[in-house]
Amino acid sequence: MNITTQAVQIGLEWDTRTGAVTVPIYQTATFRHPGLGQSTGYDYSRSGNPTRQALEDGIARLDGAARGFAYSSGMAAITNILMLFKSGDHLIVTEDLYGGTCRLFDKIFNQYGLSFSYVDTSDNAAVTAALLPSTRAVFVETLTNPLLKFADLRTISAFCSDNNLLLIADNTFLTPYLLQPLDMGVDIAVYSATKYLAGHNDTVAGLVTVKDPELAEKVYFHQNSVGAVLGPQDSWLTIRGIKTLGIRMDRQQENAGKIAQWLVDHPRISKVYYPGLADHPDHARMKQDSRGFGAMIAFEVDKHELVEQILLKTNLISFAESLGGVESLITFPEVQTHADIPQELRNRLGINNVLLRLSVGIEDCDDLIEDLRQALEK
Ligand SMILES: *Cc1c(COP(=O)(O)O)cnc(C)c1O
């Protein structure tokens, strides 16, 4: 079944008693036992809740996973996965990483004896050089933030199998609609469902999918033990969002492609990062491996003064953090999303004081372009 159809189907057959077309919000903390030693399959909502389960089963189907798991945020999801490791373990991590993930690794998990090597994971020699006897996993983002490099999952997963490492991929920017990481050798996919999956800038949520059933059991043990689960209301909102993932993504990508080209042609824009542009270094590989290029654009303006002007003058496009929702948002990574990345690394990556990041929404494309045009004028 096509993934668009699968997404619409989430929760549809859940309530056989009433035939409700959407899964009900089971707003309950606990469940009555039918008898001693008996269970309906639900005992307590941290361990399992039907609304959350509908979402977890749904994301598992979309990713072709053994199981899916829902958490109270993307960071909670990543935290739960990092807890699979123990003190002394080492991870190889892509250097072009979401700032919050970098902060979690360096300021929290560092304190618990995990260590991390940040490398350019598109450079095979650099990945191999970072390998230590204590290395247990490689953590990448399928499409990175904010500079939109596309991970070479086939090469990295071959390296991981050769060295008995887990491959964990943050697939937030692409979602299963554009790329199913588990089909490309990834063991665990993580999502900030806050972004494209929920898609309406109205919910904070995290999702995980796991390929191997045994590993999934372990992840479930951690989810239940740590307890950062997604509540029933937010699970329902996330399901509601996922149902329209396909059409939202199509529209957002179409808009992003046009806007990226418009930016390329604008005299005040000095650089445009969008993998759908033919001169993007990963364009050809992404065209082959992904069903689309996503709807995130990063661009440099010719003078720093223009950054503040654009952030103040855009009307339709909101100056706000986050991304992936139906509303277009613009942000200044250097001082916002990526402030926790060390300065030296930011410079090397190209996250500088003229770089802006645009999350393209579903608005009319001409209206978005007009908004950018007037914001760029003196
Ligand atoms: C937003 C984001 C996260 C964190 O998710 P939250 O839902 O905000 O906790 C992780 N990774 C990426 C790529 C993100 O964009």
Coordinates of C-alpha atoms and ligand atoms in Angstrom, one line a residue:
M1 CA 0.0 0.0 0.0
N2 CA 1.2 3.5 -0.8
I3 CA 2.6 5.4 2.2
T4 CA 0.1 8.2 1.6
T5 CA -2.8 5.8 2.0
Q6 CA -1.2 4.1 5.0
A7 CA -0.9 7.5 6.7
V8 CA -4.6 8.3 6.2
Q9 CA -5.5 4.8 7.6
I10 CA -3.8 5.4 11.0
G11 CA -6.3 4.6 13.8
L12 CA -9.2 3.9 11.4
E13 CA -10.0 0.4 12.6
W14 CA -9.1 1.0 16.2
D15 CA -12.6 1.3 17.8
T16 CA -14.5 -1.7 16.6
R17 CA -17.2 -1.2 19.3
T18 CA -18.5 2.1 17.9
G19 CA -16.8 2.1 14.5
A20 CA -15.4 5.6 15.2
V21 CA -13.4 6.7 12.1
T22 CA -10.7 8.3 14.1
V23 CA -9.1 6.7 17.1
P24 CA -10.7 8.0 20.4
I25 CA -8.6 10.0 22.8
Y26 CA -8.3 7.5 25.7
Q27 CA -7.8 10.1 28.4
T28 CA -7.2 7.7 31.2
A29 CA -4.2 7.0 33.4
T30 CA -5.2 3.4 34.3
F31 CA -7.3 0.5 33.1
R32 CA -9.5 -2.0 35.1
H33 CA -8.3 -5.5 35.3
P34 CA -10.9 -8.1 34.2
G35 CA -9.7 -10.5 36.9
L36 CA -6.8 -11.6 38.9
G37 CA -3.8 -12.0 36.7
Q38 CA -5.8 -10.7 33.7
S39 CA -5.3 -7.7 31.5
T40 CA -7.1 -6.0 28.6
G41 CA -3.7 -5.5 27.2
Y42 CA -3.6 -2.1 28.9
D43 CA -2.8 -1.6 32.6
Y44 CA -1.4 1.9 33.0
S45 CA -0.9 4.6 30.4
R46 CA 2.9 5.0 30.9
S47 CA 3.2 1.3 29.8
G48 CA 0.7 1.6 27.1
N49 CA -2.3 3.7 26.0
P50 CA -4.6 2.9 23.0
T51 CA -4.3 6.4 21.4
R52 CA -0.6 6.3 21.7
Q53 CA -0.5 2.8 20.5
A54 CA -2.4 3.7 17.3
L55 CA 0.3 6.3 16.6
E56 CA 3.1 3.9 17.5
D57 CA 1.7 1.2 15.2
G58 CA 1.1 3.8 12.5
I59 CA 4.7 5.2 12.4
A60 CA 6.0 1.6 12.6
R61 CA 4.0 0.8 9.4
L62 CA 5.2 3.9 7.6
D63 CA 8.8 3.1 8.3
G64 CA 8.5 -0.7 7.9
A65 CA 9.6 -1.2 11.5
A66 CA 9.1 -3.9 14.0
R67 CA 7.8 -1.3 16.5
G68 CA 7.3 2.4 16.9
F69 CA 7.5 4.5 20.1
A70 CA 6.0 7.9 20.9
Y71 CA 7.7 10.3 23.3
S72 CA 6.9 13.7 24.8
S73 CA 9.4 15.4 22.5
G74 CA 12.1 14.7 19.9
M75 CA 14.7 15.3 22.6
A76 CA 12.9 12.8 24.9
A77 CA 13.0 10.3 22.0
I78 CA 16.8 10.8 21.4
T79 CA 17.4 10.7 25.2
N80 CA 15.6 7.3 25.4
I81 CA 17.7 5.9 22.6
L82 CA 21.0 7.2 24.1
M83 CA 20.1 5.4 27.3
L84 CA 20.6 2.1 25.5
F85 CA 24.4 2.8 25.9
K86 CA 26.4 2.6 29.1
S87 CA 29.3 4.5 30.6
G88 CA 32.5 4.1 28.6
D89 CA 30.6 3.7 25.3
H90 CA 31.6 6.0 22.4
L91 CA 29.5 7.2 19.5
I92 CA 30.5 8.7 16.1
V93 CA 28.2 11.6 15.4
T94 CA 27.7 13.8 12.4
E95 CA 29.1 17.2 13.0
D96 CA 26.3 19.0 11.2
L97 CA 23.9 18.3 14.0
Y98 CA 20.8 19.9 15.4
G99 CA 21.9 22.2 18.2
G100 CA 19.6 20.6 20.8
T101 CA 21.0 17.2 20.1
C102 CA 24.6 18.5 20.4
R103 CA 23.7 20.1 23.7
L104 CA 22.2 16.8 25.0
F105 CA 25.3 14.8 24.0
D106 CA 27.9 17.3 25.3
K107 CA 26.3 18.7 28.4
I108 CA 24.2 15.8 29.6
F109 CA 25.3 12.4 28.4
N110 CA 29.0 13.4 28.7
Q111 CA 28.4 13.5 32.4
Y112 CA 27.3 9.9 32.3
G113 CA 30.5 8.6 30.7
L114 CA 29.4 8.5 27.1
S115 CA 31.8 10.2 24.6
F116 CA 31.2 11.5 21.2
S117 CA 33.4 12.2 18.1
Y118 CA 32.0 14.8 15.8
V119 CA 33.0 14.1 12.2
D120 CA 31.9 14.9 8.7
T121 CA 30.0 11.7 8.2
S122 CA 30.1 12.2 4.4
D123 CA 33.9 11.7 4.6
N124 CA 34.4 7.9 4.9
A125 CA 38.1 8.3 5.9
A126 CA 37.1 10.6 8.7
V127 CA 34.4 8.1 10.0
T128 CA 36.9 5.3 9.9
A129 CA 39.6 7.3 11.7
A130 CA 37.1 8.1 14.5
L131 CA 36.5 4.4 15.2
L132 CA 37.6 3.3 18.7
P133 CA 37.4 -0.1 20.4
S134 CA 34.6 1.4 22.6
T135 CA 32.6 2.7 19.6
R136 CA 29.0 1.4 19.7
A137 CA 27.0 3.5 17.3
V138 CA 27.0 6.1 14.6
F139 CA 24.4 8.9 14.8
V140 CA 23.5 10.9 11.7
E141 CA 20.8 13.2 10.4
T142 CA 19.4 12.0 7.0
L143 CA 19.2 15.6 5.9
T144 CA 21.1 18.0 8.1
N145 CA 20.2 21.1 9.8
P146 CA 20.5 23.9 8.6
L147 CA 22.9 23.2 5.7
L148 CA 21.0 20.3 4.1
K149 CA 23.6 17.7 3.5
F150 CA 22.2 14.4 2.6
A151 CA 23.7 11.4 4.5
D152 CA 25.2 8.6 2.5
L153 CA 23.3 5.9 4.4
R154 CA 24.4 3.0 2.2
T155 CA 28.1 3.7 2.8
I156 CA 27.6 4.5 6.5
S157 CA 25.5 1.4 7.1
A158 CA 28.0 -0.8 5.4
F159 CA 30.7 0.6 7.8
C160 CA 28.4 0.0 10.7
S161 CA 27.7 -3.7 9.8
D162 CA 31.5 -4.3 9.3
N163 CA 32.2 -2.9 12.7
N164 CA 29.1 -4.2 14.6
L165 CA 27.8 -0.7 15.3
L166 CA 24.2 0.5 15.6
L167 CA 23.2 3.1 13.0
I168 CA 20.8 5.7 14.4
A169 CA 19.3 8.3 12.0
D170 CA 17.3 11.4 12.8
N171 CA 14.9 11.5 9.8
T172 CA 13.0 14.6 11.0
F173 CA 13.6 16.7 7.8
L174 CA 12.5 14.0 5.4
T175 CA 9.9 11.8 7.2
P176 CA 9.0 8.3 5.9
Y177 CA 7.1 10.0 3.1
L178 CA 10.4 10.9 1.4
L179 CA 12.8 8.4 2.9
Q180 CA 12.4 5.2 4.9
P181 CA 15.7 4.9 6.7
L182 CA 15.2 1.3 8.0
D183 CA 15.2 0.2 4.3
M184 CA 18.7 1.7 3.9
G185 CA 20.4 -0.1 6.7
V186 CA 19.4 2.1 9.6
D187 CA 18.6 0.3 12.9
I188 CA 16.8 3.1 14.7
A189 CA 15.1 6.1 13.2
V190 CA 14.2 9.1 15.4
Y191 CA 11.9 11.9 14.6
S192 CA 11.0 15.2 16.1
A193 CA 7.3 14.7 15.2
T194 CA 6.8 18.4 16.2
K195 CA 8.0 19.2 12.7
Y196 CA 6.6 17.6 9.5
L197 CA 4.8 14.6 11.0
A198 CA 2.4 16.5 13.3
G199 CA 2.9 19.4 10.8
H200 CA 0.8 22.2 12.3
N201 CA 3.1 23.9 14.8
D202 CA 0.7 22.9 17.5
T203 CA 2.3 19.9 19.2
V204 CA 5.6 18.9 20.6
A205 CA 6.2 15.2 20.1
G206 CA 8.9 12.6 19.3
L207 CA 8.8 9.2 17.5
V208 CA 11.2 6.3 17.2
T209 CA 11.1 3.3 14.9
V210 CA 13.2 0.2 15.4
K211 CA 13.9 -2.5 12.8
D212 CA 14.9 -5.5 14.9
P213 CA 12.2 -6.9 17.2
E214 CA 14.7 -7.8 19.9
L215 CA 16.1 -4.3 20.0
A216 CA 12.6 -3.0 19.9
E217 CA 11.9 -4.9 23.1
K218 CA 14.8 -3.2 24.7
V219 CA 13.6 0.2 23.6
Y220 CA 10.2 -0.5 25.0
F221 CA 11.7 -1.5 28.3
H222 CA 13.5 1.9 28.4
Q223 CA 10.4 3.8 27.3
N224 CA 8.4 2.3 30.1
S225 CA 11.1 2.7 32.6
V226 CA 12.1 6.2 31.9
G227 CA 8.5 7.3 31.2
A228 CA 8.8 10.3 28.8
V229 CA 5.8 9.1 26.9
L230 CA 3.5 11.1 24.7
G231 CA 0.1 11.9 26.2
P232 CA -3.2 10.8 24.6
Q233 CA -4.2 14.3 23.4
D234 CA -0.9 14.9 21.7
S235 CA -0.8 11.4 20.3
W236 CA -4.2 12.1 18.7
L237 CA -3.0 15.5 17.3
T238 CA 0.1 13.8 15.9
I239 CA -2.0 11.1 14.2
R240 CA -4.3 13.8 12.8
G241 CA -1.2 15.6 11.4
I242 CA 0.3 12.5 9.8
K243 CA -2.9 11.8 7.9
T244 CA -2.2 14.8 5.6
L245 CA 1.6 14.3 5.5
G246 CA 1.6 13.4 1.8
I247 CA -0.2 16.3 0.5
R248 CA 1.5 18.8 2.8
M249 CA 4.9 17.5 1.8
D250 CA 4.1 17.7 -1.9
R251 CA 2.9 21.3 -1.6
Q252 CA 5.8 22.3 0.7
Q253 CA 8.4 20.8 -1.6
E254 CA 6.9 22.4 -4.7
N255 CA 6.9 25.8 -3.0
A256 CA 10.5 25.3 -1.7
G257 CA 11.7 24.4 -5.2
K258 CA 10.3 27.6 -6.7
I259 CA 11.5 29.8 -3.8
A260 CA 15.0 28.3 -3.9
Q261 CA 15.3 29.2 -7.6
W262 CA 13.9 32.7 -7.0
L263 CA 16.5 33.2 -4.3
V264 CA 19.3 32.0 -6.6
D265 CA 18.3 34.7 -9.0
H266 CA 18.0 37.5 -6.4
P267 CA 21.0 40.0 -6.5
R268 CA 21.1 40.4 -2.7
I269 CA 21.3 36.6 -2.0
S270 CA 24.9 35.3 -2.2
K271 CA 24.3 31.6 -1.6
V272 CA 21.4 29.2 -1.5
Y273 CA 21.4 25.7 0.1
Y274 CA 18.7 23.5 -1.3
P275 CA 19.3 19.9 -2.3
G276 CA 16.8 20.2 -5.2
L277 CA 19.1 22.7 -6.9
A278 CA 21.2 20.9 -9.5
D279 CA 24.5 22.5 -8.1
H280 CA 23.9 21.2 -4.6
P281 CA 26.7 18.6 -3.9
D282 CA 24.3 15.9 -2.9
H283 CA 21.7 16.6 -5.5
A284 CA 22.3 13.5 -7.7
R285 CA 22.5 11.0 -4.8
M286 CA 19.5 12.4 -3.2
K287 CA 17.5 12.3 -6.4
Q288 CA 18.3 8.6 -6.5
D289 CA 17.7 7.7 -2.8
S290 CA 15.0 10.0 -1.7
R291 CA 11.5 10.6 -3.1
G292 CA 12.0 14.4 -2.8
F293 CA 14.3 17.2 -1.6
G294 CA 12.2 18.4 1.4
A295 CA 11.1 21.9 2.1
M296 CA 13.9 23.5 4.0
I297 CA 16.1 26.2 2.5
A298 CA 19.1 27.9 3.9
F299 CA 20.5 31.1 2.3
E300 CA 23.1 33.7 2.8
V301 CA 22.4 37.4 2.3
D302 CA 25.1 39.8 1.1
K303 CA 25.3 41.9 4.3
H304 CA 24.6 41.1 7.9
E305 CA 22.3 44.2 8.2
L306 CA 20.0 42.5 5.8
V307 CA 19.4 39.7 8.3
E308 CA 17.6 41.9 10.8
Q309 CA 15.7 43.7 8.0
I310 CA 14.3 40.4 6.7
L311 CA 13.4 39.1 10.1
L312 CA 11.5 42.3 10.8
K313 CA 9.9 42.9 7.4
T314 CA 8.5 39.5 6.5
N315 CA 4.8 39.4 7.3
L316 CA 3.5 36.2 6.0
I317 CA 6.6 34.3 7.0
S318 CA 6.9 34.3 10.8
F319 CA 10.2 34.9 12.5
A320 CA 10.1 31.8 14.8
E321 CA 12.0 28.7 15.6
S322 CA 10.8 25.3 14.6
L323 CA 10.0 24.1 11.1
G324 CA 8.0 21.7 9.0
G325 CA 4.5 23.0 9.8
V326 CA 1.9 24.4 7.4
E327 CA 3.0 28.0 8.3
S328 CA 6.2 29.3 6.8
L329 CA 8.9 30.2 9.4
I330 CA 12.2 31.9 9.1
T331 CA 15.0 31.8 11.6
F332 CA 18.6 32.9 12.2
P333 CA 20.5 29.7 13.1
E334 CA 23.6 31.3 14.5
V335 CA 21.9 32.9 17.5
Q336 CA 18.9 30.6 17.7
T337 CA 18.8 26.9 16.9
H338 CA 22.6 26.5 16.7
A339 CA 23.8 28.7 19.5
D340 CA 24.9 25.6 21.4
I341 CA 27.3 24.5 18.6
P342 CA 30.9 25.6 19.4
Q343 CA 31.9 28.8 17.5
E344 CA 34.8 27.1 15.8
L345 CA 32.5 24.3 14.4
R346 CA 29.9 26.8 13.4
N347 CA 32.5 28.6 11.3
R348 CA 33.7 25.5 9.7
L349 CA 30.2 24.4 8.8
G350 CA 29.2 27.7 7.4
I351 CA 26.7 28.7 10.1
N352 CA 27.5 32.4 10.1
N353 CA 26.0 35.8 10.6
V354 CA 24.5 36.1 7.1
L355 CA 22.8 32.7 7.1
L356 CA 19.0 32.4 7.4
R357 CA 16.9 29.3 7.4
L358 CA 13.5 29.1 5.8
S359 CA 10.9 26.4 6.5
V360 CA 8.5 26.6 3.6
G361 CA 4.8 26.1 4.4
I362 CA 1.8 25.4 2.3
E363 CA 0.8 29.0 1.5
D364 CA 0.4 30.2 -2.0
C365 CA 3.9 30.3 -3.5
D366 CA 3.5 33.7 -5.2
D367 CA 2.4 35.2 -1.8
L368 CA 5.5 33.8 -0.1
I369 CA 7.8 35.1 -2.9
E370 CA 6.1 38.6 -2.7
D371 CA 6.7 38.6 1.1
L372 CA 10.4 37.8 0.6
R373 CA 10.7 40.3 -2.3
Q374 CA 9.4 43.2 -0.2
A375 CA 11.5 42.2 2.9
L376 CA 14.7 42.3 0.8
E377 CA 13.9 45.8 -0.5
K378 CA 15.5 48.9 1.0
Ligands
LIG1 C1 13.5 19.9 16.4 C2 14.5 18.8 16.2 C3 14.8 17.9 17.2 C4 14.2 18.1 18.6 O1 12.9 17.8 18.7 P1 11.9 18.4 19.8 O2 10.6 17.9 19.3 O3 12.0 19.9 19.6 O4 12.3 18.0 21.1 C5 15.7 16.9 16.9 N1 16.2 16.8 15.7 C6 15.9 17.6 14.7 C7 16.5 17.5 13.4 C8 15.0 18.7 14.9 O5 14.7 19.5 13.9

